[in-house]
Coordinates of C-alpha atoms and ligand atoms in Angstrom, one line a residue:
X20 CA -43.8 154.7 271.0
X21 CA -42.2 152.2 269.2
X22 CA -38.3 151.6 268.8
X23 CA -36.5 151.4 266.0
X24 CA -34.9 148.4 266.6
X25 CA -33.1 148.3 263.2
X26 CA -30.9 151.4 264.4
X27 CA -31.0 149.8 267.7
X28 CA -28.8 146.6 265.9
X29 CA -25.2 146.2 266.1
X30 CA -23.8 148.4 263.4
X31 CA -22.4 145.7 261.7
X32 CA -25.3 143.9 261.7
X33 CA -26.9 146.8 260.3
X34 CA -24.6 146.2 257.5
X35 CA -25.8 143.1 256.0
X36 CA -27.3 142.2 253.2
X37 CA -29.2 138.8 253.6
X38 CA -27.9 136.2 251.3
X39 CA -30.1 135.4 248.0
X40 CA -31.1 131.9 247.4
X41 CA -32.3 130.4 244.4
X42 CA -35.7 131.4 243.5
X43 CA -38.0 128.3 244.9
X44 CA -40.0 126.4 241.8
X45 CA -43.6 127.1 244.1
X46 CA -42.6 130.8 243.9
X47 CA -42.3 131.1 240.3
X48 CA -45.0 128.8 239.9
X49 CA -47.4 131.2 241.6
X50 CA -46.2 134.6 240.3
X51 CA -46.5 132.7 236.6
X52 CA -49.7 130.9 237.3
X53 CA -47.7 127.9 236.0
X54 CA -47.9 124.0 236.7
X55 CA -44.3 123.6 239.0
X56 CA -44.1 120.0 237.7
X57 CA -43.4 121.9 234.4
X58 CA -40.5 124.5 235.7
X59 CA -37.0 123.0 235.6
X60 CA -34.7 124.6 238.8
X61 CA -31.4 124.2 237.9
X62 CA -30.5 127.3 240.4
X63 CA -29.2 126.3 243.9
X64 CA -26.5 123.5 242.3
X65 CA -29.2 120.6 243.9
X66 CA -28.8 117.3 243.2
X67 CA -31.0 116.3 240.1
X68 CA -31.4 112.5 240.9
X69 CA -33.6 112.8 243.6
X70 CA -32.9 111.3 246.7
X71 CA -31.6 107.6 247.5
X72 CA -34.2 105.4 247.8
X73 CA -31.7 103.7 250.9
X74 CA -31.7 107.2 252.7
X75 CA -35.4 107.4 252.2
X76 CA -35.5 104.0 253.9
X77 CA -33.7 104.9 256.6
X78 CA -35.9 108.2 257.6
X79 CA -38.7 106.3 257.3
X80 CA -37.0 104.1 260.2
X81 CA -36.3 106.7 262.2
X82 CA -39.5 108.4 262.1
X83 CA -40.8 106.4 265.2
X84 CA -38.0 108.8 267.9
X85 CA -39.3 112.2 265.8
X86 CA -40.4 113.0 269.7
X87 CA -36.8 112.6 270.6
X88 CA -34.4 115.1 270.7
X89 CA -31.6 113.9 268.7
X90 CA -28.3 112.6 269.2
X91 CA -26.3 115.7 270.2
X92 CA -22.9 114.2 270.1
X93 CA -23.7 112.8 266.7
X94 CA -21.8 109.7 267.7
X95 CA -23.0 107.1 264.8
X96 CA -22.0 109.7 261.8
X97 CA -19.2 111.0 263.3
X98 CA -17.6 107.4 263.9
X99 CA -18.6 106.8 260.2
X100 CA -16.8 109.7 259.1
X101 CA -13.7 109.1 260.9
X102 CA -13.4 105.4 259.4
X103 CA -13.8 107.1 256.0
X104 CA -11.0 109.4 256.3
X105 CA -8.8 107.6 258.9
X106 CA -9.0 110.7 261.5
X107 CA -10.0 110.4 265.2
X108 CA -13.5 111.0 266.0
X109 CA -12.8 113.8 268.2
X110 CA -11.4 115.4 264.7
X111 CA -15.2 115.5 263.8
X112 CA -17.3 118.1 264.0
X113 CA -21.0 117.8 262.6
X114 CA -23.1 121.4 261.4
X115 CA -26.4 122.4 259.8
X116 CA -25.0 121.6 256.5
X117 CA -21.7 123.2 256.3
X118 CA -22.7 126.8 256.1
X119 CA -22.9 126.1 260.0
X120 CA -19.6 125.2 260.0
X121 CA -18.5 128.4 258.8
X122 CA -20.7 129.9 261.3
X123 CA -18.6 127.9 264.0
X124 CA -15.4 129.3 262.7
X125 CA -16.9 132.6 263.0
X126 CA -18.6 132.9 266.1
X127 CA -15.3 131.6 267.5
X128 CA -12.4 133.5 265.8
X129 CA -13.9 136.5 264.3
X130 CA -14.8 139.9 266.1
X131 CA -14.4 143.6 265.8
X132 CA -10.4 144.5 265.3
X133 CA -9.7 141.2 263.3
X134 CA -10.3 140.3 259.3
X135 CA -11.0 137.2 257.3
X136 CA -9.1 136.9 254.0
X137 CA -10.9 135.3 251.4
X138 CA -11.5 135.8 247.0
X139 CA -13.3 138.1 245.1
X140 CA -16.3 135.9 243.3
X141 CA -16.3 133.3 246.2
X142 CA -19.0 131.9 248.3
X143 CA -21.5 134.5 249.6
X144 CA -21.7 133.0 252.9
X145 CA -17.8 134.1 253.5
X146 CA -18.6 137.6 253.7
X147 CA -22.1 137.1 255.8
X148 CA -20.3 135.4 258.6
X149 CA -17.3 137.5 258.6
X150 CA -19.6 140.4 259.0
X151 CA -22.4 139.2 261.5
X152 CA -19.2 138.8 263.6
X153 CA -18.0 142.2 263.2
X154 CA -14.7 141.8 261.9
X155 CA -13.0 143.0 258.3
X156 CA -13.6 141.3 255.4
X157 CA -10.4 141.6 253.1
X158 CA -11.7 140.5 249.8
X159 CA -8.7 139.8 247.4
X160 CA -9.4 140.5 243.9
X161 CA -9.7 137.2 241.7
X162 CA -7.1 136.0 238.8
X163 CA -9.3 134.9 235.6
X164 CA -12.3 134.5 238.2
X165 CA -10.2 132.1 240.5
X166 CA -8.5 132.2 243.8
X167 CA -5.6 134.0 244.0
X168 CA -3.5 132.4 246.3
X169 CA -0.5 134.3 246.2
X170 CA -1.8 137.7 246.2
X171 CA -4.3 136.3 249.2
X172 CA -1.2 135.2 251.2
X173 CA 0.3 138.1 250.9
X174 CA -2.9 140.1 252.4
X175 CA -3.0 138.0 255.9
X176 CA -1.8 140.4 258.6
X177 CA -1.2 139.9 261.9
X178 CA -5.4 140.5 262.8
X179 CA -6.1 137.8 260.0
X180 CA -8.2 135.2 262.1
X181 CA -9.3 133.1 258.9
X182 CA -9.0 132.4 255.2
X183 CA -11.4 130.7 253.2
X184 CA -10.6 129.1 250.4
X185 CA -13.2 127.1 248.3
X186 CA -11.6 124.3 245.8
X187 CA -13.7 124.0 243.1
X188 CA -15.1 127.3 244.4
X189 CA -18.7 128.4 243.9
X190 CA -20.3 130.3 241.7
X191 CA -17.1 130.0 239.0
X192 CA -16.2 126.0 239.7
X193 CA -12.9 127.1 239.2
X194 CA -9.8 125.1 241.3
X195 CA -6.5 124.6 242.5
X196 CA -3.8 122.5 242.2
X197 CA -1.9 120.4 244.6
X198 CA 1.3 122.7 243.8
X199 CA -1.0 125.8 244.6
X200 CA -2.6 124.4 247.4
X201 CA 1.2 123.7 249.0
X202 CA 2.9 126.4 248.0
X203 CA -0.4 128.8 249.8
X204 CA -0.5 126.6 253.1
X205 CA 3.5 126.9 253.5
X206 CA 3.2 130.7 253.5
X207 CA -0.1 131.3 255.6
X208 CA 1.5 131.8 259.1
X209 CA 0.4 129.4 262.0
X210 CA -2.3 131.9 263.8
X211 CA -4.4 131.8 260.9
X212 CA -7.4 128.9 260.3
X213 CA -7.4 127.9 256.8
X214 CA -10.4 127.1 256.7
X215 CA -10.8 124.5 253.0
X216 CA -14.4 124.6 251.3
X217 CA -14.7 121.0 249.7
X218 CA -18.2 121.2 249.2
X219 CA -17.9 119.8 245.7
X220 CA -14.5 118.1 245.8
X221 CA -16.9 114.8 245.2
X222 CA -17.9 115.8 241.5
X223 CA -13.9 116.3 240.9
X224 CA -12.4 113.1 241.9
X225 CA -9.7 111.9 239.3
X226 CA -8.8 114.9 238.9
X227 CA -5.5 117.3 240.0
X228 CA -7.3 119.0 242.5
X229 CA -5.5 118.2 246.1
X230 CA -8.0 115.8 249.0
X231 CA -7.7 118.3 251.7
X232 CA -7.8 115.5 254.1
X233 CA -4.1 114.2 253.6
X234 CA -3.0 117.6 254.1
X235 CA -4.5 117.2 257.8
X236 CA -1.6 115.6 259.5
X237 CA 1.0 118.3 258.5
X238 CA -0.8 121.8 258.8
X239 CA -2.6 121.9 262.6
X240 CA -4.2 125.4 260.9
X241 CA -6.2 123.5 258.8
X242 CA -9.9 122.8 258.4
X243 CA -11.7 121.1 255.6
X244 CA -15.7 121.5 255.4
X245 CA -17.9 118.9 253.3
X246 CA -21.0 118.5 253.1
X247 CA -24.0 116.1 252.5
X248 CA -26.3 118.6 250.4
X249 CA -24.6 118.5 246.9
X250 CA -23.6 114.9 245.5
X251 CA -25.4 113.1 248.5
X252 CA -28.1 114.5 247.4
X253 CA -29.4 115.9 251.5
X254 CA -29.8 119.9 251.1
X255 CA -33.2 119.5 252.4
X256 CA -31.6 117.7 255.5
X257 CA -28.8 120.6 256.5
X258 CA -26.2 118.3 257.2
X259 CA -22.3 119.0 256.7
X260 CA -19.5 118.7 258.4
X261 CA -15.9 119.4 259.2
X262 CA -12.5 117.6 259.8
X263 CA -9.6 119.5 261.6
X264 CA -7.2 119.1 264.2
X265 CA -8.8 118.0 267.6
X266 CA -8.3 121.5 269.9
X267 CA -10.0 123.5 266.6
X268 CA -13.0 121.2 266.6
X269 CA -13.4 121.2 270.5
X270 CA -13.8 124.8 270.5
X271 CA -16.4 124.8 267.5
X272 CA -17.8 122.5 270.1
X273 CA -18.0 124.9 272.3
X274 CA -20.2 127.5 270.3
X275 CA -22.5 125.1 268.2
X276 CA -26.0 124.6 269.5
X277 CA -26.5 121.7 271.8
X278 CA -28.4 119.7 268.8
X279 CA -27.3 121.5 265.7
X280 CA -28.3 118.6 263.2
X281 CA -31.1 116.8 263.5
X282 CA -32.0 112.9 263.8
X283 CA -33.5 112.2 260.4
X284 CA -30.1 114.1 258.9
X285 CA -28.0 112.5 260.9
X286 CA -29.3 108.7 259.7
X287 CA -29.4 110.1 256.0
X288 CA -26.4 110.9 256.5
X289 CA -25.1 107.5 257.4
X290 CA -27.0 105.6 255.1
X291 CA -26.0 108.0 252.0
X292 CA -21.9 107.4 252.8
X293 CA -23.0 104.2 252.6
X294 CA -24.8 104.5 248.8
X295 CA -21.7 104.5 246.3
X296 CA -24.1 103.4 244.0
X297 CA -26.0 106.9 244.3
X298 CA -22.7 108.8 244.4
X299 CA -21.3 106.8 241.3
X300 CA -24.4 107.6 239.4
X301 CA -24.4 111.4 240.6
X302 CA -20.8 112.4 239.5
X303 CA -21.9 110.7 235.7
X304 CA -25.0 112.6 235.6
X305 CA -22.9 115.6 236.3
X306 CA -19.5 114.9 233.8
X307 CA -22.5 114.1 230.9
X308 CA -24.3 117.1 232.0
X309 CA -21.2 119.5 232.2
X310 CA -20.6 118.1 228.6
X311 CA -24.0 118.6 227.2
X312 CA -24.4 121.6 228.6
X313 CA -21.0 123.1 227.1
X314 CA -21.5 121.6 223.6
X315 CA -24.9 123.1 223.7
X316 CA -23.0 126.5 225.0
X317 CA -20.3 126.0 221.9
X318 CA -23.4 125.9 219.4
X319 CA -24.8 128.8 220.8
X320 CA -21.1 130.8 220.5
X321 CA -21.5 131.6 224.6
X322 CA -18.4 131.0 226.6
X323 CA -18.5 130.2 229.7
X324 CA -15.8 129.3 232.4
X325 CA -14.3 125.8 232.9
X326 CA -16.3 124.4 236.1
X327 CA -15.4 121.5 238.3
X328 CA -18.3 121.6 240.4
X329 CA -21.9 120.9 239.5
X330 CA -22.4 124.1 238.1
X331 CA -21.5 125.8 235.2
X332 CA -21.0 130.1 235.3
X333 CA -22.2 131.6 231.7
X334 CA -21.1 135.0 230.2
X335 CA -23.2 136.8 228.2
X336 CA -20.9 139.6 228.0
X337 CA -23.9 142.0 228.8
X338 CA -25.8 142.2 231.5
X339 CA -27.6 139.1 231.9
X340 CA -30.7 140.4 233.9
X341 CA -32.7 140.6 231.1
X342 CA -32.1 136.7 230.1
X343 CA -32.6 135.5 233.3
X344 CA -36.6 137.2 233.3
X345 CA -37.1 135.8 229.6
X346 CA -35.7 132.3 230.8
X347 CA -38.1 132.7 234.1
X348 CA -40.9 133.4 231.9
X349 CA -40.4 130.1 230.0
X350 CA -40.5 128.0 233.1
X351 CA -36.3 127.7 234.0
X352 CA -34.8 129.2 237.1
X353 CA -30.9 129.6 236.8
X354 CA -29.1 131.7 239.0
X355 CA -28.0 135.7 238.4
X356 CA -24.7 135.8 240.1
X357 CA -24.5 140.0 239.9
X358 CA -24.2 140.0 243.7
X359 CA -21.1 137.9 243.4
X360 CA -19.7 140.7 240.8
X361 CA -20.7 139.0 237.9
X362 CA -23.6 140.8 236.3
X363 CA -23.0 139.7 232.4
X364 CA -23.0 136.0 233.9
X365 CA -25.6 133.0 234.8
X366 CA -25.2 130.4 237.0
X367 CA -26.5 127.0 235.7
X368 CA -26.4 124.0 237.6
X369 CA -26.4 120.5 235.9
X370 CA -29.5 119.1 235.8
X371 CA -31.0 115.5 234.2
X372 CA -30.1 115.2 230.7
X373 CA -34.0 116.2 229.9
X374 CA -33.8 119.1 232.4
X375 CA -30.4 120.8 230.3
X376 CA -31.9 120.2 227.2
X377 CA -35.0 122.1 228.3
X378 CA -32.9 125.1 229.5
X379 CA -30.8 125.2 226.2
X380 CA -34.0 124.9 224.5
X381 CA -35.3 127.8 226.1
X382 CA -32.2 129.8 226.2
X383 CA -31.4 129.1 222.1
X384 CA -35.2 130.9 221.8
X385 CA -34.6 133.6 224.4
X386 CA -31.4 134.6 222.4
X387 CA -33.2 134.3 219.2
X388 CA -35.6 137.0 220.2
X389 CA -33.2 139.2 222.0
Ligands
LIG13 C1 -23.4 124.8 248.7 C2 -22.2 125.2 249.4 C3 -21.8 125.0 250.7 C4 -22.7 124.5 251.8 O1 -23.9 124.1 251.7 P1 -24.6 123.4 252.9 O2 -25.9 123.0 252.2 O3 -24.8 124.4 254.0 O4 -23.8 122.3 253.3 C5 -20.6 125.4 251.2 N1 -19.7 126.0 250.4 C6 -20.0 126.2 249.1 C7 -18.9 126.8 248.3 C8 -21.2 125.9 248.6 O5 -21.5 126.2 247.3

């Protein structure tokens, strides 16, 4: 007789829901018997460039050691990193993108008895790791769809393990202030990681939104992630990382697998902090994008929220289900964001110029007929 092994799982595990990516272009491509070269993604907040013709050169360099394992210690990136941002290498800690890295801080802080503080609207990978480690989410409702760093402070407790905070966050692109950001890491008591998603902080340079690293030296609690998938332009490659005081990144040490990123990621990795061509020329794609894509949103009378990340989150003001399928059927995948409590909204990420104008194409039709 067989078992039933999903009773037989841990009861919190029982609990999960998987997370839902973007829906993949082959996908739609086969259930639409349509060309994929023809559907525009702008779902999964992927870099629309393509990838650097330098980091291409350099995995096609490595390709010769593919029957290596690779680097475990990572030592060329992490060196790289630690110039870039004036830390110690032993401040470094490398993951299988950054969703890893929140793994890490899981696996190492979180278990049954002790909660994780993070917003309402935030990151769906927050909740997934908090609960594949058994302990409490505390989901603090949202202000205007942002953080709400006050009321979040005020919900640590003395089983609060972790907080994270995402600045711009994803799937609103909404931020924080420097004020905010000291005024919440002066009240979050000493036992308790902050751990700081920056996964788009490179699209919102210039801008009043704090650099986590230079608040590295004065809060020991502190960890901010990155990561190489969104204006490097690697999320095929899995490669983020983090940068925190040296005794929090020598236990995430301690629980990552022996060879967590690989060696082609690891050289693309390199060669892309090298490219400021690439990154110059991915945060103006995005600022024209963001633009073309709200002017085309002010034409159509839609409003949407002010985003600082490569994304922009769209409210229909009625359930947006229905838009996303007639928008599917014409060849563009966007993102439904009612899992994140937003069912009236759409997630779009910027695309090429020619890519948004094909989606506000479609979606000025798909409203015309609605
Ligand atoms: C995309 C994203 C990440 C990480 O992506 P990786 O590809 O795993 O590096 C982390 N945080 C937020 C808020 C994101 O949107």
């Amino acid at each position: 007789m067989s078992s039933d092994f999903l009773a037989l799982a841990l009861p919190h595990v029982q609990g999960l829901s998987p997370y839902v990516p973007g829906k993949p272009i082959d996908e739609l491509a086969r259930e639409l018997a349509l060309d994929p070269a023809n559907i525009v993604k702008l779902a999964s907040n992927e870099n629309p460039l393509g990838p650097s013709a330098k980091v291409c050169a350099a995995i096609t360099a490595e390709l010769p050691e593919l029957t290596r394992y690779p680097d475990g210690s990572g030592f060329a990136l992490k060196q790289k990193l630690a110039e870039r941002y004036a830390v110690d290498p032993a401040q470094v800690t490398l993951g299988n993108g950054s969703n890893d890295v929140l793994e890490l801080v899981a696996r190492a802080w979180l278990a049954p008895g002790f909660n994780a503080v993070f917003s309402q609207h935030a990151f769906a990978v927050y909740p997934i790791a908090t609960i594949a480690a058994g302990a409490e989410c505390r989901q603090v409702p949202a202000k205007d769809y942002a953080h709400d760093l006050d009321a979040m402070a005020a919900a640590i407790d003395s089983n609060t393990r972790v907080v994270f905070i995402a600045n711009p966050n994803n799937p609103t692109g909404t931020w924080f202030n420097q004020a905010a950001l000291n005024a919440f890491l002066s009240k979050v008591p000493g036992h308790v990681l902050v751990v700081l998603d920056e996964a788009y902080i490179e699209y919102a340079a210039d801008s009043d939104l704090p650099d986590g690293m230079a608040y590295l030296s004065r809060y020991p609690n502190l960890l901010v992630s990155r990561t190489f998938s969104k204006a490097y332009g690697l999320a095929a490659l899995r490669v983020g990382y983090a940068i925190s005081s040296v005794v929090i990144a020598d236990v995430l040490n301690r629980v990552r697998q022996p060879f967590n990123v690989n060696s082609l990621a690891l050289v693309a990795a390199c060669a892309a902090l090298d490219d400021i061509e690439y990154l110059e020329r991915s945060r103006l794609t995005n600022s024209q994008g963001m633009q073309q894509l709200e002017d085309g949103f002010k034409r159509l009378c839609l409003s949407w929220i002010p985003s600082r990340g490569n994304f922009i989150a769209v409210d229909f003001k009625r359930d947006a289900a229905t838009i996303n399928q007639a928008l599917l059927a014409q060849g563009i995948i966007v993102r439904p964001i009612a899992g994140y409590g937003m069912p009236t909204f759409l997630r779009i990420s910027i695309g090429t110029a020619e890519e948004n104008q094909r989606f506000l194409d479609a979606l000025t039709l798909v409203l015309q007929q609605a």
